CSV table of C-alpha atoms in Angstrom, one decimal:
chain,number,residue,atom,x,y,z
A,224,MET,CA,228.8,100.0,69.3
A,225,LEU,CA,226.0,101.9,69.7
A,226,ALA,CA,227.6,105.5,70.9
A,227,GLY,CA,230.2,105.6,68.1
A,228,ARG,CA,227.2,104.8,65.7
A,229,LEU,CA,225.5,107.8,67.9
A,230,GLN,CA,228.0,110.2,67.0
A,231,GLN,CA,228.2,109.5,63.1
A,232,LEU,CA,224.7,111.0,62.5
A,233,ASP,CA,224.1,114.0,61.3
A,234,LEU,CA,221.6,116.1,63.5
A,235,THR,CA,222.2,119.4,61.7
A,236,PRO,CA,218.5,118.4,59.9
A,237,LEU,CA,217.3,118.5,64.0
A,238,LEU,CA,219.1,121.8,64.7
A,239,VAL,CA,216.3,123.1,62.6
A,240,TYR,CA,215.8,126.3,65.1
A,241,LEU,CA,219.7,127.4,65.0
A,242,MET,CA,218.2,130.1,62.0
A,243,ASP,CA,221.8,130.2,61.4
A,244,MET,CA,222.1,126.5,60.9
A,245,THR,CA,219.1,125.7,58.7
A,246,GLU,CA,218.8,125.1,55.3
A,247,THR,CA,217.1,129.0,53.3
A,248,SER,CA,214.5,126.2,51.6
A,249,ALA,CA,213.8,125.0,55.6
A,250,LEU,CA,212.7,128.8,56.2
A,251,PRO,CA,209.3,128.6,54.2
A,252,TRP,CA,208.1,126.1,56.8
A,253,LEU,CA,209.7,127.6,59.7
A,254,ALA,CA,207.5,130.6,58.6
A,255,GLU,CA,204.7,128.9,57.9
A,256,GLN,CA,204.5,127.1,61.2
A,257,LEU,CA,205.8,130.0,63.3
A,258,SER,CA,202.5,132.0,60.8
A,259,LEU,CA,205.2,134.1,59.4
A,260,THR,CA,203.6,133.6,55.7
A,261,GLY,CA,202.8,135.9,53.2
A,262,ASP,CA,201.9,139.9,54.4
A,263,ASN,CA,202.5,138.5,58.1
A,264,GLY,CA,205.9,139.0,57.8
A,265,ARG,CA,207.5,136.8,55.2
A,266,HIS,CA,206.6,138.2,52.3
A,267,LEU,CA,207.3,141.4,53.9
A,268,ALA,CA,211.4,139.8,54.1
A,269,GLU,CA,213.9,141.3,51.9
A,270,SER,CA,216.6,138.9,52.4
A,271,ASP,CA,217.0,135.8,53.7
A,272,ASP,CA,218.8,137.5,56.7
A,273,ALA,CA,215.8,140.0,57.4
A,274,ARG,CA,213.6,136.9,57.1
A,275,ARG,CA,216.3,134.0,59.5
A,276,ALA,CA,216.3,137.9,62.1
A,277,MET,CA,211.7,137.3,62.0
A,278,LEU,CA,211.8,133.6,62.7
A,279,LYS,CA,214.3,134.4,65.6
A,280,ASN,CA,212.2,136.8,67.7
A,281,ALA,CA,208.1,134.7,65.9
A,282,ILE,CA,207.8,133.6,69.5
A,283,GLU,CA,208.1,136.7,71.5
A,284,LEU,CA,206.3,138.9,68.7
A,285,HIS,CA,203.6,136.1,68.6
A,286,ARG,CA,203.2,137.4,73.0
A,287,TYR,CA,202.2,140.4,72.0
A,288,LYS,CA,200.4,140.3,68.4
A,289,GLY,CA,197.9,143.0,68.2
A,290,THR,CA,200.1,145.4,70.9
A,291,PRO,CA,201.3,149.3,68.6
A,292,TRP,CA,205.1,147.6,70.2
A,293,ALA,CA,204.9,144.0,67.9
A,294,VAL,CA,203.5,145.9,64.7
A,295,ARG,CA,206.1,148.0,65.5
A,296,GLU,CA,209.0,145.8,65.9
A,297,VAL,CA,208.4,144.0,63.1
A,298,ILE,CA,209.0,146.9,61.7
A,299,ARG,CA,211.9,147.7,62.7
A,300,ARG,CA,213.8,143.6,62.4
A,301,LEU,CA,213.1,143.8,59.0
A,302,GLY,CA,215.5,146.7,58.1
A,303,PHE,CA,212.8,149.6,57.1
A,304,GLY,CA,214.3,151.5,61.2
A,305,GLU,CA,211.4,153.6,63.1
A,306,VAL,CA,208.0,154.1,62.6
A,307,GLU,CA,204.9,156.7,63.3
A,308,LEU,CA,201.7,154.9,64.1
A,309,GLY,CA,198.5,156.5,64.1
A,310,GLU,CA,195.4,154.3,63.0
A,311,GLY,CA,194.3,152.2,65.8
A,312,GLU,CA,197.1,153.2,68.7
A,313,ALA,CA,196.2,154.9,71.9
A,314,ALA,CA,199.4,157.3,71.8
A,315,LEU,CA,201.8,158.1,75.4
A,316,GLY,CA,199.0,159.5,77.9
A,317,GLU,CA,196.4,159.5,75.8
A,318,THR,CA,193.8,158.4,77.3
A,319,LEU,CA,191.5,154.9,77.1
A,320,THR,CA,188.0,154.5,78.4
A,321,GLN,CA,186.3,151.2,78.6
A,322,ASP,CA,182.6,153.0,77.5
A,323,ASP,CA,180.9,151.2,74.1
A,324,GLN,CA,184.9,148.9,73.7
A,325,ASP,CA,185.4,145.2,73.9
A,326,TRP,CA,187.7,146.0,76.6
A,327,TYR,CA,189.9,142.4,75.3
A,328,GLU,CA,190.2,144.6,71.9
A,329,CYS,CA,191.6,147.5,73.7
A,330,GLN,CA,194.5,146.5,75.3
A,331,LYS,CA,196.1,145.7,71.6
A,332,LEU,CA,196.7,149.8,71.8
A,333,PHE,CA,198.2,150.0,75.2
A,334,GLN,CA,202.0,149.3,75.1
A,335,PRO,CA,204.2,145.7,77.4
A,336,ASP,CA,206.6,148.1,79.6
A,337,THR,CA,204.6,151.3,79.9
A,338,MET,CA,203.1,152.9,83.1
A,339,LYS,CA,198.8,152.9,83.1
A,340,VAL,CA,197.2,154.5,85.8
A,341,GLU,CA,193.3,152.9,85.4
A,342,TYR,CA,191.1,156.7,87.5
A,343,GLU,CA,188.5,157.8,87.8
A,344,THR,CA,186.0,160.6,85.9
A,345,ASP,CA,187.2,162.7,89.4
A,346,GLY,CA,191.2,162.1,88.0
A,347,ILE,CA,191.6,160.2,91.4
A,348,ILE,CA,194.1,157.0,90.8
A,349,ARG,CA,192.7,153.4,91.4
A,350,SER,CA,194.9,151.5,90.6
A,351,MET,CA,198.8,151.5,88.9
A,352,GLY,CA,201.3,149.0,87.0
A,353,TYR,CA,202.5,147.5,83.6
A,354,ASP,CA,200.0,144.5,82.9
A,355,ILE,CA,197.2,146.1,81.2
A,356,SER,CA,195.5,142.6,81.6
A,357,ALA,CA,195.4,143.4,85.3
A,358,PHE,CA,193.0,146.0,85.1
A,359,CYS,CA,189.0,145.8,84.9
A,360,PRO,CA,188.2,149.6,84.0
A,361,ASP,CA,184.2,149.9,84.8
A,362,GLY,CA,183.8,153.0,84.9
A,363,CYS,CA,187.5,154.3,85.1
A,364,SER,CA,189.0,155.1,81.9
A,365,ILE,CA,193.5,154.5,81.5
A,366,ALA,CA,196.1,156.0,79.7
A,367,GLU,CA,199.8,155.0,79.6
A,368,VAL,CA,202.2,157.9,81.1
A,369,SER,CA,206.4,158.5,80.7
A,370,GLU,CA,206.8,159.9,83.9
A,371,TRP,CA,205.2,159.7,87.2
A,372,PRO,CA,206.2,160.3,90.9
A,373,LYS,CA,208.2,157.2,92.6
A,374,GLU,CA,206.5,158.0,95.6
A,375,ALA,CA,203.1,157.8,93.2
A,376,ALA,CA,200.1,154.8,94.7
A,377,PRO,CA,197.1,153.7,94.6
A,378,ASN,CA,195.7,154.9,98.2
A,379,ARG,CA,193.5,158.4,96.2
A,380,LYS,CA,195.8,160.5,97.7
A,381,TRP,CA,196.9,160.9,93.7
A,382,CYS,CA,195.4,162.4,90.7
A,383,PHE,CA,195.6,162.4,87.4
A,384,ILE,CA,195.5,165.6,85.3
A,385,ASP,CA,196.4,167.1,81.8
A,386,GLY,CA,198.4,164.2,81.5
A,387,GLU,CA,199.8,164.2,84.5
A,388,VAL,CA,200.7,161.8,88.2
A,389,VAL,CA,200.3,164.7,90.6
A,390,PRO,CA,199.7,164.7,94.5
A,391,ARG,CA,196.0,164.9,94.7
A,392,VAL,CA,194.0,168.4,96.2
A,393,TYR,CA,191.3,168.1,98.7
A,394,THR,CA,189.0,170.7,98.5
A,395,ALA,CA,188.2,172.4,101.5
A,396,ASP,CA,184.8,170.0,102.5
A,397,GLU,CA,187.0,166.5,101.1
A,398,LEU,CA,189.5,168.4,104.1
A,399,ARG,CA,187.0,169.1,106.9
A,400,GLU,CA,185.2,165.6,106.9
A,401,GLN,CA,189.1,163.8,106.8
A,402,ALA,CA,189.3,166.1,110.2
A,403,THR,CA,185.9,164.9,112.1
A,404,HIS,CA,187.0,161.5,110.9
A,405,LYS,CA,190.4,162.7,112.8
A,406,ARG,CA,187.9,163.9,116.2
A,407,ASP,CA,186.2,161.3,116.3
A,408,TYR,CA,188.6,158.3,115.8
A,409,ARG,CA,190.3,159.9,118.5
A,410,LEU,CA,187.2,159.8,121.2
A,411,GLU,CA,186.0,156.7,120.7
A,412,GLN,CA,189.6,155.7,121.6
A,413,ALA,CA,189.7,157.9,124.1
A,414,ALA,CA,186.3,156.6,125.7
A,415,LYS,CA,187.9,152.9,125.8
A,416,ILE,CA,190.4,153.8,127.9
A,417,ILE,CA,189.0,156.0,129.6
A,418,ALA,CA,185.1,153.4,131.1
A,419,PRO,CA,187.8,151.1,132.8
A,420,LEU,CA,189.5,154.4,135.0
A,421,GLN,CA,186.0,156.0,135.0
A,422,ASP,CA,184.4,151.9,137.4
A,423,ALA,CA,188.2,151.9,139.5
A,424,VAL,CA,186.7,155.6,140.4
A,425,ASP,CA,183.1,154.5,141.0
A,426,LEU,CA,183.5,151.5,142.8
A,427,ASP,CA,186.4,153.0,145.1
A,428,MET,CA,189.0,150.6,143.9
A,429,ALA,CA,191.2,152.5,142.0
A,430,ALA,CA,194.6,153.3,143.0
A,431,ASP,CA,196.9,157.0,142.4
A,432,THR,CA,198.0,157.0,139.1
A,433,GLU,CA,194.5,154.9,138.0
A,434,LYS,CA,193.1,158.2,139.1
A,435,VAL,CA,195.6,161.0,137.5
A,436,ALA,CA,195.5,158.3,133.9
A,437,LEU,CA,191.0,159.4,133.8
A,438,LEU,CA,191.7,162.7,135.2
A,439,ALA,CA,194.4,163.2,132.3
A,440,TRP,CA,192.7,161.1,129.9
A,441,LYS,CA,189.2,163.5,130.8
A,442,LYS,CA,190.7,166.0,129.9
A,443,TYR,CA,191.8,165.2,126.5
A,444,ARG,CA,188.8,163.9,125.6
A,445,VAL,CA,187.1,167.7,126.4
A,446,ARG,CA,190.0,169.2,123.9
A,447,LEU,CA,188.9,167.0,121.3
A,448,ASN,CA,185.8,168.1,121.3
A,449,ARG,CA,186.7,171.6,121.2
A,450,VAL,CA,188.3,170.7,118.1
A,451,ASP,CA,187.9,173.7,115.4
A,452,ILE,CA,187.2,171.3,112.0
A,453,SER,CA,186.4,174.4,110.4
A,454,THR,CA,190.3,175.5,110.3
A,455,ALA,CA,191.5,172.2,108.4
A,456,PRO,CA,194.0,170.8,107.4
A,457,ASP,CA,195.9,173.8,110.0
A,458,ILE,CA,194.2,172.2,112.9
A,459,ASP,CA,196.7,172.3,116.7
A,460,TRP,CA,195.4,168.2,117.4
A,461,PRO,CA,195.9,168.5,121.8
A,462,LYS,CA,198.2,164.9,122.3
A,463,ALA,CA,196.7,161.9,123.8
A,464,PRO,CA,198.1,161.2,128.1
A,465,GLN,CA,201.3,159.1,127.8
A,466,ILE,CA,199.3,157.2,131.0
A,467,ALA,CA,196.5,154.7,130.7
């Protein structure tokens, strides 16, 4: 009997969030509940259909409330078409820095679906991503980009210059510094291999293969020390021996 009585109940009043089925008289109450009263939306809608469309998307709009995307979307869904926002908006490719600005407020100026790049004063990209809340531009700037090389990554090998993400162009000093680090690292690795081989020879405990390996690695180390760093990046690096 209980099941039969439940089936006879009119559940329509409980389905208020099915906007197409909701009574017109209930729309003002829903607008108030979803903070869409007055100039926040309801007074801008010219028809009940427009108000229903606005209420349907209220949750998504609230998620990005205050952003240029949300403003455009409200205007679009009210039937006014596309608009161009100027005041207070960071245009695509425009840069914002944290200097003298409230970063929390600045985040609202970015669109939710664009790629953002965080770069240092010399243009070197420090981080990339879509979520603006993940950035903390301490001493850096952030810009939105519409196009970028798919292989670009925040590995200090890419720069943001003149509104574009481009491969980093190293100075002559930077190239020499890189070559120096590369040579020193290889010398360090060679020394680790040479040391035990030399011990075996000094103690007359070395096998013939170890003597051959020791000679090969010493020659390799000599060639490394003779590398002309000033010619970087055009350096013909000696190949390490394949024996140890």
